[in-house]
JSON list of C-alpha atoms and ligand atoms in Angstrom, two decimals:
[
{"chain": "K", "resi": 12, "resn": "MET", "atom": "CA", "xyz": [135.88, 80.97, -117.35]},
{"chain": "K", "resi": 13, "resn": "SER", "atom": "CA", "xyz": [135.02, 82.20, -120.83]},
{"chain": "K", "resi": 14, "resn": "ASP", "atom": "CA", "xyz": [132.10, 84.23, -122.06]},
{"chain": "K", "resi": 15, "resn": "SER", "atom": "CA", "xyz": [132.20, 82.40, -125.37]},
{"chain": "K", "resi": 16, "resn": "ILE", "atom": "CA", "xyz": [129.37, 80.15, -126.51]},
{"chain": "K", "resi": 17, "resn": "ARG", "atom": "CA", "xyz": [130.66, 76.60, -126.13]},
{"chain": "K", "resi": 18, "resn": "VAL", "atom": "CA", "xyz": [129.58, 74.47, -129.08]},
{"chain": "K", "resi": 19, "resn": "THR", "atom": "CA", "xyz": [129.96, 70.69, -129.37]},
{"chain": "K", "resi": 20, "resn": "VAL", "atom": "CA", "xyz": [129.63, 69.44, -132.94]},
{"chain": "K", "resi": 21, "resn": "TRP", "atom": "CA", "xyz": [128.54, 65.80, -132.97]},
{"chain": "K", "resi": 22, "resn": "ASN", "atom": "CA", "xyz": [128.74, 63.56, -136.03]},
{"chain": "K", "resi": 23, "resn": "GLU", "atom": "CA", "xyz": [128.16, 59.85, -136.40]},
{"chain": "K", "resi": 24, "resn": "PHE", "atom": "CA", "xyz": [131.27, 59.98, -138.69]},
{"chain": "K", "resi": 25, "resn": "ARG", "atom": "CA", "xyz": [130.50, 56.85, -140.71]},
{"chain": "K", "resi": 26, "resn": "HIS", "atom": "CA", "xyz": [130.06, 58.09, -144.30]},
{"chain": "K", "resi": 27, "resn": "GLU", "atom": "CA", "xyz": [133.48, 59.77, -144.28]},
{"chain": "K", "resi": 28, "resn": "LYS", "atom": "CA", "xyz": [135.11, 56.47, -143.28]},
{"chain": "K", "resi": 29, "resn": "ALA", "atom": "CA", "xyz": [133.19, 54.35, -145.79]},
{"chain": "K", "resi": 30, "resn": "SER", "atom": "CA", "xyz": [133.21, 56.55, -148.91]},
{"chain": "K", "resi": 31, "resn": "PRO", "atom": "CA", "xyz": [136.39, 57.99, -150.49]},
{"chain": "K", "resi": 32, "resn": "GLU", "atom": "CA", "xyz": [134.27, 60.60, -152.29]},
{"chain": "K", "resi": 33, "resn": "ILE", "atom": "CA", "xyz": [132.73, 61.86, -149.06]},
{"chain": "K", "resi": 34, "resn": "ALA", "atom": "CA", "xyz": [136.11, 61.70, -147.29]},
{"chain": "K", "resi": 35, "resn": "ALA", "atom": "CA", "xyz": [137.56, 63.87, -150.08]},
{"chain": "K", "resi": 36, "resn": "LEU", "atom": "CA", "xyz": [134.74, 66.38, -149.63]},
{"chain": "K", "resi": 37, "resn": "TYR", "atom": "CA", "xyz": [135.06, 66.43, -145.83]},
{"chain": "K", "resi": 38, "resn": "PRO", "atom": "CA", "xyz": [138.64, 65.35, -145.02]},
{"chain": "K", "resi": 39, "resn": "ASP", "atom": "CA", "xyz": [138.19, 66.25, -141.35]},
{"chain": "K", "resi": 40, "resn": "GLY", "atom": "CA", "xyz": [134.65, 64.88, -141.26]},
{"chain": "K", "resi": 41, "resn": "ILE", "atom": "CA", "xyz": [131.45, 66.90, -141.44]},
{"chain": "K", "resi": 42, "resn": "HIS", "atom": "CA", "xyz": [131.96, 67.69, -137.75]},
{"chain": "K", "resi": 43, "resn": "GLY", "atom": "CA", "xyz": [135.46, 69.00, -138.47]},
{"chain": "K", "resi": 44, "resn": "ALA", "atom": "CA", "xyz": [134.19, 71.26, -141.26]},
{"chain": "K", "resi": 45, "resn": "ILE", "atom": "CA", "xyz": [131.40, 72.70, -139.10]},
{"chain": "K", "resi": 46, "resn": "ALA", "atom": "CA", "xyz": [133.63, 73.15, -136.05]},
{"chain": "K", "resi": 47, "resn": "SER", "atom": "CA", "xyz": [136.21, 74.88, -138.23]},
{"chain": "K", "resi": 48, "resn": "PHE", "atom": "CA", "xyz": [134.01, 77.66, -139.63]},
{"chain": "K", "resi": 49, "resn": "LEU", "atom": "CA", "xyz": [132.10, 78.13, -136.38]},
{"chain": "K", "resi": 50, "resn": "GLY", "atom": "CA", "xyz": [135.34, 78.33, -134.41]},
{"chain": "K", "resi": 51, "resn": "GLU", "atom": "CA", "xyz": [136.40, 81.31, -136.54]},
{"chain": "K", "resi": 52, "resn": "GLN", "atom": "CA", "xyz": [133.35, 83.28, -135.39]},
{"chain": "K", "resi": 53, "resn": "PRO", "atom": "CA", "xyz": [133.90, 85.76, -132.58]},
{"chain": "K", "resi": 54, "resn": "GLY", "atom": "CA", "xyz": [132.58, 84.53, -129.26]},
{"chain": "K", "resi": 55, "resn": "ILE", "atom": "CA", "xyz": [132.16, 80.91, -130.34]},
{"chain": "K", "resi": 56, "resn": "GLU", "atom": "CA", "xyz": [134.45, 78.07, -129.29]},
{"chain": "K", "resi": 57, "resn": "THR", "atom": "CA", "xyz": [134.03, 74.55, -130.60]},
{"chain": "K", "resi": 58, "resn": "ARG", "atom": "CA", "xyz": [134.83, 70.96, -129.80]},
{"chain": "K", "resi": 59, "resn": "THR", "atom": "CA", "xyz": [133.75, 67.81, -131.61]},
{"chain": "K", "resi": 60, "resn": "ALA", "atom": "CA", "xyz": [132.38, 64.43, -130.59]},
{"chain": "K", "resi": 61, "resn": "THR", "atom": "CA", "xyz": [131.63, 61.31, -132.61]},
{"chain": "K", "resi": 62, "resn": "LEU", "atom": "CA", "xyz": [129.62, 58.12, -132.26]},
{"chain": "K", "resi": 63, "resn": "ASP", "atom": "CA", "xyz": [132.53, 55.69, -131.83]},
{"chain": "K", "resi": 64, "resn": "GLU", "atom": "CA", "xyz": [134.11, 57.55, -128.91]},
{"chain": "K", "resi": 65, "resn": "PRO", "atom": "CA", "xyz": [133.32, 56.27, -125.39]},
{"chain": "K", "resi": 66, "resn": "GLU", "atom": "CA", "xyz": [129.80, 57.49, -124.47]},
{"chain": "K", "resi": 67, "resn": "HIS", "atom": "CA", "xyz": [129.70, 58.86, -128.06]},
{"chain": "K", "resi": 68, "resn": "GLY", "atom": "CA", "xyz": [131.97, 61.65, -126.85]},
{"chain": "K", "resi": 69, "resn": "LEU", "atom": "CA", "xyz": [129.04, 63.05, -124.85]},
{"chain": "K", "resi": 70, "resn": "THR", "atom": "CA", "xyz": [129.96, 62.43, -121.25]},
{"chain": "K", "resi": 71, "resn": "GLU", "atom": "CA", "xyz": [128.12, 64.26, -118.49]},
{"chain": "K", "resi": 72, "resn": "GLU", "atom": "CA", "xyz": [131.16, 66.50, -118.18]},
{"chain": "K", "resi": 73, "resn": "VAL", "atom": "CA", "xyz": [131.15, 67.37, -121.91]},
{"chain": "K", "resi": 74, "resn": "LEU", "atom": "CA", "xyz": [127.44, 68.18, -121.91]},
{"chain": "K", "resi": 75, "resn": "ALA", "atom": "CA", "xyz": [127.74, 70.19, -118.70]},
{"chain": "K", "resi": 76, "resn": "ASN", "atom": "CA", "xyz": [130.26, 72.34, -120.58]},
{"chain": "K", "resi": 77, "resn": "THR", "atom": "CA", "xyz": [128.24, 72.60, -123.80]},
{"chain": "K", "resi": 78, "resn": "ASP", "atom": "CA", "xyz": [125.95, 75.56, -124.51]},
{"chain": "K", "resi": 79, "resn": "VAL", "atom": "CA", "xyz": [124.84, 74.32, -127.93]},
{"chain": "K", "resi": 80, "resn": "LEU", "atom": "CA", "xyz": [125.02, 70.77, -129.31]},
{"chain": "K", "resi": 81, "resn": "ILE", "atom": "CA", "xyz": [124.98, 70.34, -133.11]},
{"chain": "K", "resi": 82, "resn": "TRP", "atom": "CA", "xyz": [123.90, 66.92, -134.40]},
{"chain": "K", "resi": 83, "resn": "TRP", "atom": "CA", "xyz": [124.63, 65.24, -137.75]},
{"chain": "K", "resi": 84, "resn": "GLY", "atom": "CA", "xyz": [123.59, 61.61, -138.16]},
{"chain": "K", "resi": 85, "resn": "HIS", "atom": "CA", "xyz": [122.20, 59.44, -140.92]},
{"chain": "K", "resi": 86, "resn": "THR", "atom": "CA", "xyz": [123.02, 55.73, -141.15]},
{"chain": "K", "resi": 87, "resn": "ALA", "atom": "CA", "xyz": [123.63, 54.94, -137.50]},
{"chain": "K", "resi": 88, "resn": "HIS", "atom": "CA", "xyz": [120.78, 56.53, -135.53]},
{"chain": "K", "resi": 89, "resn": "GLY", "atom": "CA", "xyz": [120.05, 53.11, -134.01]},
{"chain": "K", "resi": 90, "resn": "ASP", "atom": "CA", "xyz": [123.61, 52.84, -132.66]},
{"chain": "K", "resi": 91, "resn": "VAL", "atom": "CA", "xyz": [123.14, 55.85, -130.39]},
{"chain": "K", "resi": 92, "resn": "SER", "atom": "CA", "xyz": [122.53, 54.58, -126.88]},
{"chain": "K", "resi": 93, "resn": "ASP", "atom": "CA", "xyz": [119.26, 55.44, -125.20]},
{"chain": "K", "resi": 94, "resn": "GLU", "atom": "CA", "xyz": [121.16, 56.40, -122.06]},
{"chain": "K", "resi": 95, "resn": "ILE", "atom": "CA", "xyz": [122.99, 59.15, -123.97]},
{"chain": "K", "resi": 96, "resn": "VAL", "atom": "CA", "xyz": [119.73, 60.28, -125.55]},
{"chain": "K", "resi": 97, "resn": "ASP", "atom": "CA", "xyz": [118.23, 60.57, -122.03]},
{"chain": "K", "resi": 98, "resn": "ARG", "atom": "CA", "xyz": [121.27, 62.60, -120.97]},
{"chain": "K", "resi": 99, "resn": "ILE", "atom": "CA", "xyz": [120.96, 65.01, -123.92]},
{"chain": "K", "resi": 100, "resn": "GLN", "atom": "CA", "xyz": [117.23, 65.42, -123.34]},
{"chain": "K", "resi": 101, "resn": "HIS", "atom": "CA", "xyz": [117.91, 66.28, -119.71]},
{"chain": "K", "resi": 102, "resn": "HIS", "atom": "CA", "xyz": [120.46, 68.91, -120.68]},
{"chain": "K", "resi": 103, "resn": "VAL", "atom": "CA", "xyz": [118.12, 70.50, -123.23]},
{"chain": "K", "resi": 104, "resn": "VAL", "atom": "CA", "xyz": [114.87, 70.47, -121.28]},
{"chain": "K", "resi": 105, "resn": "LEU", "atom": "CA", "xyz": [116.09, 70.99, -117.73]},
{"chain": "K", "resi": 106, "resn": "GLU", "atom": "CA", "xyz": [119.45, 72.74, -118.15]},
{"chain": "K", "resi": 107, "resn": "GLY", "atom": "CA", "xyz": [118.71, 74.85, -121.23]},
{"chain": "K", "resi": 108, "resn": "MET", "atom": "CA", "xyz": [121.35, 73.49, -123.61]},
{"chain": "K", "resi": 109, "resn": "GLY", "atom": "CA", "xyz": [120.58, 74.43, -127.23]},
{"chain": "K", "resi": 110, "resn": "LEU", "atom": "CA", "xyz": [120.26, 71.67, -129.84]},
{"chain": "K", "resi": 111, "resn": "ILE", "atom": "CA", "xyz": [120.66, 72.08, -133.61]},
{"chain": "K", "resi": 112, "resn": "CYS", "atom": "CA", "xyz": [119.70, 69.03, -135.69]},
{"chain": "K", "resi": 113, "resn": "LEU", "atom": "CA", "xyz": [120.95, 68.99, -139.28]},
{"chain": "K", "resi": 114, "resn": "HIS", "atom": "CA", "xyz": [119.49, 67.35, -142.37]},
{"chain": "K", "resi": 115, "resn": "SER", "atom": "CA", "xyz": [119.11, 63.56, -141.84]},
{"chain": "K", "resi": 116, "resn": "ALA", "atom": "CA", "xyz": [119.13, 64.15, -138.08]},
{"chain": "K", "resi": 117, "resn": "HIS", "atom": "CA", "xyz": [115.37, 64.54, -138.57]},
{"chain": "K", "resi": 118, "resn": "PHE", "atom": "CA", "xyz": [115.39, 60.79, -137.83]},
{"chain": "K", "resi": 119, "resn": "SER", "atom": "CA", "xyz": [117.81, 60.94, -134.89]},
{"chain": "K", "resi": 120, "resn": "LYS", "atom": "CA", "xyz": [116.60, 59.50, -131.60]},
{"chain": "K", "resi": 121, "resn": "ILE", "atom": "CA", "xyz": [117.04, 62.82, -129.80]},
{"chain": "K", "resi": 122, "resn": "PHE", "atom": "CA", "xyz": [115.05, 64.83, -132.38]},
{"chain": "K", "resi": 123, "resn": "LYS", "atom": "CA", "xyz": [112.20, 62.30, -132.46]},
{"chain": "K", "resi": 124, "resn": "ARG", "atom": "CA", "xyz": [112.22, 62.21, -128.65]},
{"chain": "K", "resi": 125, "resn": "LEU", "atom": "CA", "xyz": [111.91, 65.99, -128.41]},
{"chain": "K", "resi": 126, "resn": "MET", "atom": "CA", "xyz": [109.27, 66.20, -131.17]},
{"chain": "K", "resi": 127, "resn": "GLY", "atom": "CA", "xyz": [107.11, 63.22, -130.18]},
{"chain": "K", "resi": 128, "resn": "THR", "atom": "CA", "xyz": [106.15, 62.50, -133.80]},
{"chain": "K", "resi": 129, "resn": "THR", "atom": "CA", "xyz": [107.56, 60.20, -136.50]},
{"chain": "K", "resi": 130, "resn": "CYS", "atom": "CA", "xyz": [109.60, 63.03, -138.11]},
{"chain": "K", "resi": 131, "resn": "ASN", "atom": "CA", "xyz": [109.20, 61.16, -141.40]},
{"chain": "K", "resi": 132, "resn": "LEU", "atom": "CA", "xyz": [109.26, 62.88, -144.78]},
{"chain": "K", "resi": 133, "resn": "ARG", "atom": "CA", "xyz": [109.45, 62.28, -148.54]},
{"chain": "K", "resi": 134, "resn": "TRP", "atom": "CA", "xyz": [112.84, 62.29, -150.24]},
{"chain": "K", "resi": 135, "resn": "ARG", "atom": "CA", "xyz": [114.67, 61.89, -153.54]},
{"chain": "K", "resi": 136, "resn": "GLU", "atom": "CA", "xyz": [118.37, 61.92, -154.34]},
{"chain": "K", "resi": 137, "resn": "ILE", "atom": "CA", "xyz": [118.99, 63.14, -157.89]},
{"chain": "K", "resi": 138, "resn": "GLY", "atom": "CA", "xyz": [121.13, 66.20, -157.17]},
{"chain": "K", "resi": 139, "resn": "GLU", "atom": "CA", "xyz": [118.42, 68.74, -157.87]},
{"chain": "K", "resi": 140, "resn": "HIS", "atom": "CA", "xyz": [118.40, 72.44, -157.09]},
{"chain": "K", "resi": 141, "resn": "GLU", "atom": "CA", "xyz": [116.99, 73.93, -153.85]},
{"chain": "K", "resi": 142, "resn": "ARG", "atom": "CA", "xyz": [115.84, 77.48, -153.20]},
{"chain": "K", "resi": 143, "resn": "ILE", "atom": "CA", "xyz": [115.57, 78.39, -149.50]},
{"chain": "K", "resi": 144, "resn": "TRP", "atom": "CA", "xyz": [113.26, 81.29, -148.67]},
{"chain": "K", "resi": 145, "resn": "VAL", "atom": "CA", "xyz": [113.47, 83.32, -145.48]},
{"chain": "K", "resi": 146, "resn": "VAL", "atom": "CA", "xyz": [109.89, 83.52, -144.22]},
{"chain": "K", "resi": 147, "resn": "GLU", "atom": "CA", "xyz": [110.56, 85.18, -140.82]},
{"chain": "K", "resi": 148, "resn": "GLN", "atom": "CA", "xyz": [112.82, 88.10, -141.70]},
{"chain": "K", "resi": 149, "resn": "GLY", "atom": "CA", "xyz": [113.08, 89.51, -138.19]},
{"chain": "K", "resi": 150, "resn": "HIS", "atom": "CA", "xyz": [114.18, 86.26, -136.59]},
{"chain": "K", "resi": 151, "resn": "PRO", "atom": "CA", "xyz": [117.76, 86.17, -135.24]},
{"chain": "K", "resi": 152, "resn": "ILE", "atom": "CA", "xyz": [118.57, 83.13, -137.40]},
{"chain": "K", "resi": 153, "resn": "ALA", "atom": "CA", "xyz": [117.74, 85.15, -140.54]},
{"chain": "K", "resi": 154, "resn": "ALA", "atom": "CA", "xyz": [120.12, 88.00, -139.66]},
{"chain": "K", "resi": 155, "resn": "GLY", "atom": "CA", "xyz": [122.30, 89.06, -142.58]},
{"chain": "K", "resi": 156, "resn": "LEU", "atom": "CA", "xyz": [120.70, 86.70, -145.10]},
{"chain": "K", "resi": 157, "resn": "PRO", "atom": "CA", "xyz": [119.18, 87.63, -148.47]},
{"chain": "K", "resi": 158, "resn": "ALA", "atom": "CA", "xyz": [115.46, 87.09, -149.15]},
{"chain": "K", "resi": 159, "resn": "TYR", "atom": "CA", "xyz": [116.37, 83.66, -150.51]},
{"chain": "K", "resi": 160, "resn": "PHE", "atom": "CA", "xyz": [119.47, 81.65, -151.31]},
{"chain": "K", "resi": 161, "resn": "GLU", "atom": "CA", "xyz": [120.15, 78.54, -153.32]},
{"chain": "K", "resi": 162, "resn": "VAL", "atom": "CA", "xyz": [121.83, 75.19, -152.87]},
{"chain": "K", "resi": 163, "resn": "PRO", "atom": "CA", "xyz": [122.94, 74.19, -156.40]},
{"chain": "K", "resi": 164, "resn": "GLN", "atom": "CA", "xyz": [122.71, 70.43, -155.85]},
{"chain": "K", "resi": 165, "resn": "THR", "atom": "CA", "xyz": [121.00, 68.67, -153.02]},
{"chain": "K", "resi": 166, "resn": "GLU", "atom": "CA", "xyz": [118.92, 65.74, -151.84]},
{"chain": "K", "resi": 167, "resn": "MET", "atom": "CA", "xyz": [115.23, 66.67, -151.85]},
{"chain": "K", "resi": 168, "resn": "TYR", "atom": "CA", "xyz": [113.13, 66.50, -148.69]},
{"chain": "K", "resi": 169, "resn": "GLY", "atom": "CA", "xyz": [109.40, 67.07, -149.25]},
{"chain": "K", "resi": 170, "resn": "GLU", "atom": "CA", "xyz": [106.25, 67.60, -147.21]},
{"chain": "K", "resi": 171, "resn": "ARG", "atom": "CA", "xyz": [104.55, 66.17, -145.38]},
{"chain": "K", "resi": 172, "resn": "PHE", "atom": "CA", "xyz": [107.33, 66.49, -142.82]},
{"chain": "K", "resi": 173, "resn": "ASP", "atom": "CA", "xyz": [105.74, 64.84, -139.78]},
{"chain": "K", "resi": 174, "resn": "ILE", "atom": "CA", "xyz": [106.76, 67.29, -137.06]},
{"chain": "K", "resi": 175, "resn": "PRO", "atom": "CA", "xyz": [104.72, 69.34, -134.60]},
{"chain": "K", "resi": 176, "resn": "ALA", "atom": "CA", "xyz": [104.03, 72.82, -135.98]},
{"chain": "K", "resi": 177, "resn": "PRO", "atom": "CA", "xyz": [107.20, 74.81, -135.23]},
{"chain": "K", "resi": 178, "resn": "ASP", "atom": "CA", "xyz": [107.03, 77.62, -132.69]},
{"chain": "K", "resi": 179, "resn": "THR", "atom": "CA", "xyz": [108.66, 79.70, -135.40]},
{"chain": "K", "resi": 180, "resn": "LEU", "atom": "CA", "xyz": [109.23, 78.69, -139.01]},
{"chain": "K", "resi": 181, "resn": "VAL", "atom": "CA", "xyz": [112.22, 80.60, -140.39]},
{"chain": "K", "resi": 182, "resn": "PHE", "atom": "CA", "xyz": [112.88, 78.91, -143.76]},
{"chain": "K", "resi": 183, "resn": "VAL", "atom": "CA", "xyz": [110.83, 77.20, -146.46]},
{"chain": "K", "resi": 184, "resn": "SER", "atom": "CA", "xyz": [112.53, 75.29, -149.29]},
{"chain": "K", "resi": 185, "resn": "TRP", "atom": "CA", "xyz": [111.42, 74.83, -152.88]},
{"chain": "K", "resi": 186, "resn": "PHE", "atom": "CA", "xyz": [112.92, 72.07, -155.00]},
{"chain": "K", "resi": 187, "resn": "GLN", "atom": "CA", "xyz": [113.39, 71.82, -158.72]},
{"chain": "K", "resi": 188, "resn": "GLY", "atom": "CA", "xyz": [111.18, 68.72, -158.80]},
{"chain": "K", "resi": 189, "resn": "GLY", "atom": "CA", "xyz": [108.25, 70.68, -157.36]},
{"chain": "K", "resi": 190, "resn": "GLU", "atom": "CA", "xyz": [108.17, 69.85, -153.64]},
{"chain": "K", "resi": 191, "resn": "VAL", "atom": "CA", "xyz": [108.31, 72.28, -150.75]},
{"chain": "K", "resi": 192, "resn": "PHE", "atom": "CA", "xyz": [109.61, 71.71, -147.21]},
{"chain": "K", "resi": 193, "resn": "ARG", "atom": "CA", "xyz": [109.76, 73.47, -143.83]},
{"chain": "K", "resi": 194, "resn": "SER", "atom": "CA", "xyz": [113.55, 73.82, -143.72]},
{"chain": "K", "resi": 195, "resn": "GLY", "atom": "CA", "xyz": [114.21, 75.92, -140.63]},
{"chain": "K", "resi": 196, "resn": "CYS", "atom": "CA", "xyz": [112.09, 75.05, -137.60]},
{"chain": "K", "resi": 197, "resn": "CYS", "atom": "CA", "xyz": [112.45, 76.56, -134.11]},
{"chain": "K", "resi": 198, "resn": "TYR", "atom": "CA", "xyz": [111.10, 74.98, -130.94]},
{"chain": "K", "resi": 199, "resn": "ASN", "atom": "CA", "xyz": [111.20, 75.67, -127.25]},
{"chain": "K", "resi": 200, "resn": "ARG", "atom": "CA", "xyz": [111.48, 72.50, -125.19]},
{"chain": "K", "resi": 201, "resn": "GLY", "atom": "CA", "xyz": [111.52, 73.27, -121.49]},
{"chain": "K", "resi": 202, "resn": "ARG", "atom": "CA", "xyz": [114.42, 75.63, -120.84]},
{"chain": "K", "resi": 203, "resn": "GLY", "atom": "CA", "xyz": [116.12, 74.71, -124.10]},
{"chain": "K", "resi": 204, "resn": "LYS", "atom": "CA", "xyz": [115.83, 75.79, -127.70]},
{"chain": "K", "resi": 205, "resn": "VAL", "atom": "CA", "xyz": [115.85, 73.39, -130.64]},
{"chain": "K", "resi": 206, "resn": "PHE", "atom": "CA", "xyz": [116.50, 74.28, -134.28]},
{"chain": "K", "resi": 207, "resn": "TYR", "atom": "CA", "xyz": [116.07, 71.88, -137.18]},
{"chain": "K", "resi": 208, "resn": "PHE", "atom": "CA", "xyz": [117.87, 72.90, -140.39]},
{"chain": "K", "resi": 209, "resn": "ARG", "atom": "CA", "xyz": [117.33, 70.83, -143.51]},
{"chain": "K", "resi": 210, "resn": "PRO", "atom": "CA", "xyz": [120.40, 71.27, -145.78]},
{"chain": "K", "resi": 211, "resn": "GLY", "atom": "CA", "xyz": [123.49, 69.14, -145.26]},
{"chain": "K", "resi": 212, "resn": "HIS", "atom": "CA", "xyz": [123.45, 66.02, -147.43]},
{"chain": "K", "resi": 213, "resn": "GLU", "atom": "CA", "xyz": [126.87, 64.37, -147.18]},
{"chain": "K", "resi": 214, "resn": "THR", "atom": "CA", "xyz": [127.68, 64.04, -150.91]},
{"chain": "K", "resi": 215, "resn": "PHE", "atom": "CA", "xyz": [127.53, 67.78, -151.65]},
{"chain": "K", "resi": 216, "resn": "PRO", "atom": "CA", "xyz": [129.77, 70.62, -150.37]},
{"chain": "K", "resi": 217, "resn": "ILE", "atom": "CA", "xyz": [126.84, 72.27, -148.57]},
{"chain": "K", "resi": 218, "resn": "PHE", "atom": "CA", "xyz": [128.63, 73.11, -145.31]},
{"chain": "K", "resi": 219, "resn": "TYR", "atom": "CA", "xyz": [131.17, 75.19, -147.25]},
{"chain": "K", "resi": 220, "resn": "GLN", "atom": "CA", "xyz": [128.45, 77.55, -148.54]},
{"chain": "K", "resi": 221, "resn": "PRO", "atom": "CA", "xyz": [128.61, 81.01, -146.93]},
{"chain": "K", "resi": 222, "resn": "GLU", "atom": "CA", "xyz": [124.82, 81.25, -146.47]},
{"chain": "K", "resi": 223, "resn": "ILE", "atom": "CA", "xyz": [124.69, 77.86, -144.75]},
{"chain": "K", "resi": 224, "resn": "GLN", "atom": "CA", "xyz": [127.57, 78.87, -142.48]},
{"chain": "K", "resi": 225, "resn": "LYS", "atom": "CA", "xyz": [125.76, 82.13, -141.69]},
{"chain": "K", "resi": 226, "resn": "VAL", "atom": "CA", "xyz": [122.59, 80.27, -140.73]},
{"chain": "K", "resi": 227, "resn": "LEU", "atom": "CA", "xyz": [124.51, 77.94, -138.42]},
{"chain": "K", "resi": 228, "resn": "SER", "atom": "CA", "xyz": [126.44, 80.69, -136.69]},
{"chain": "K", "resi": 229, "resn": "ASN", "atom": "CA", "xyz": [123.18, 82.64, -136.22]},
{"chain": "K", "resi": 230, "resn": "ALA", "atom": "CA", "xyz": [121.47, 79.49, -134.95]},
{"chain": "K", "resi": 231, "resn": "VAL", "atom": "CA", "xyz": [124.22, 78.87, -132.39]},
{"chain": "K", "resi": 232, "resn": "ARG", "atom": "CA", "xyz": [123.74, 82.37, -130.98]},
{"chain": "K", "resi": 233, "resn": "TRP", "atom": "CA", "xyz": [119.95, 81.96, -130.94]},
{"chain": "K", "resi": 234, "resn": "ALA", "atom": "CA", "xyz": [120.03, 78.52, -129.30]},
{"chain": "K", "resi": 235, "resn": "ALA", "atom": "CA", "xyz": [122.58, 79.36, -126.60]},
{"chain": "K", "resi": 236, "resn": "PRO", "atom": "CA", "xyz": [121.18, 79.51, -123.05]},
{"chain": "K", "resi": 237, "resn": "ASN", "atom": "CA", "xyz": [120.16, 83.03, -122.06]},
{"chain": "K", "resi": 238, "resn": "GLY", "atom": "CA", "xyz": [120.61, 82.73, -118.32]},
{"chain": "K", "resi": 239, "resn": "GLY", "atom": "CA", "xyz": [116.88, 82.79, -117.64]},
{"chain": "K", "resi": 240, "resn": "PRO", "atom": "CA", "xyz": [115.56, 81.56, -114.31]},
{"chain": "K", "resi": 241, "resn": "ALA", "atom": "CA", "xyz": [115.37, 77.86, -113.54]},
{"chain": "K", "resi": 242, "resn": "PRO", "atom": "CA", "xyz": [111.76, 76.71, -113.00]},
{"chain": "K", "resi": 243, "resn": "THR", "atom": "CA", "xyz": [110.55, 75.50, -109.64]},
{"chain": "K", "resi": 244, "resn": "PHE", "atom": "CA", "xyz": [107.77, 72.97, -109.28]},
{"chain": "K", "resi": 245, "resn": "GLY", "atom": "CA", "xyz": [105.47, 71.50, -106.68]},
{"chain": "K", "resi": 246, "resn": "ASN", "atom": "CA", "xyz": [103.47, 72.82, -103.73]},
{"chain": "K", "resi": 247, "resn": "VAL", "atom": "CA", "xyz": [104.41, 76.38, -102.71]},
{"chain": "K", "resi": 248, "resn": "GLN", "atom": "CA", "xyz": [103.50, 79.02, -100.15]},
{"chain": "K", "resi": 249, "resn": "PRO", "atom": "CA", "xyz": [101.79, 82.26, -101.36]},
{"chain": "K", "resi": 250, "resn": "LEU", "atom": "CA", "xyz": [104.04, 85.27, -101.91]},
{"chain": "K", "resi": 251, "resn": "GLU", "atom": "CA", "xyz": [101.43, 87.63, -100.41]},
{"chain": "K", "resi": 252, "resn": "ASN", "atom": "CA", "xyz": [99.31, 87.36, -97.29]},
{"chain": "K", "resi": 253, "resn": "VAL", "atom": "CA", "xyz": [96.04, 85.97, -98.66]},
{"chain": "K", "resi": 254, "resn": "GLN", "atom": "CA", "xyz": [94.34, 85.19, -95.31]},
{"chain": "Z", "resi": 11, "resn": "ZN", "atom": "ZN1", "xyz": [120.88, 63.15, -147.06]}
]
C-alpha cells in the first residue's frame, strides 16, 4: 500500500501512429510524455492507458486503483464506449476520483457528460502565440507559477467556450489573433474534482514546457481524493431526540 497519488494517463494514441511528425515529437505518445514527467514528481506514481487496449485500458480494477485520471483525446472521441464513460463518471462522482481533461478533450464524452453543455468553442490553427494569465493566485494549481507564462506556438481556442461557469477559474489565455479563453477551469462533481486545462495541441512540444508540467503536477495534487466522508442518502432517523 503506497501513499503516492496514483495517476492514470489516458490517450487515444491515434495522431502519434498516423503522423511521423507527431511521432517524432512524442516518441512514447503524449501519454508517455506526461506519465514520464509526472512520474518524476515526489509522491506521484503513473501508469498509462490507451483507446485500443481492451476496455480502453480502463477496467474497473484500473479505475479502482486510480486517484487521478488524465485524459487526452481528439479525433476518436466517438470510439470511446459509453459503458466506459459510465464507469469513469461513477468513479468521479461517487468514488471521488479526480479527472483532468486536456486541450481537445473539451469534446470528450466524459467531459461533456460531466459538464452537461456542448463544450463547443471557436478555434484556429496557425501556430500563433498564447499568453496564459494566472487569475486565481492563491489556488493550489497556481503554486509556483509566474503571473503569466507563454506558449510560443499553439492552436487558438476562443470564447465563447460553452461550459458551465467554473467553480474556480485559475487561468485565462490571450492569443496573438485577439481572442481570449478560460484555460484553467475547476469543478466539483459529486465527490470528485475536475480540471480542464486548455494547452496541449499535438503538433507542438507543449507538454515539454516546464510551466505546463508544473500546472499538471499541481493539478494532480489538487484533484486527488482527500479522504472526505462518503455521502449517505435517503430517509434517516434524527440524531437528537426531537419528540
Ligand atoms: Zn488541438
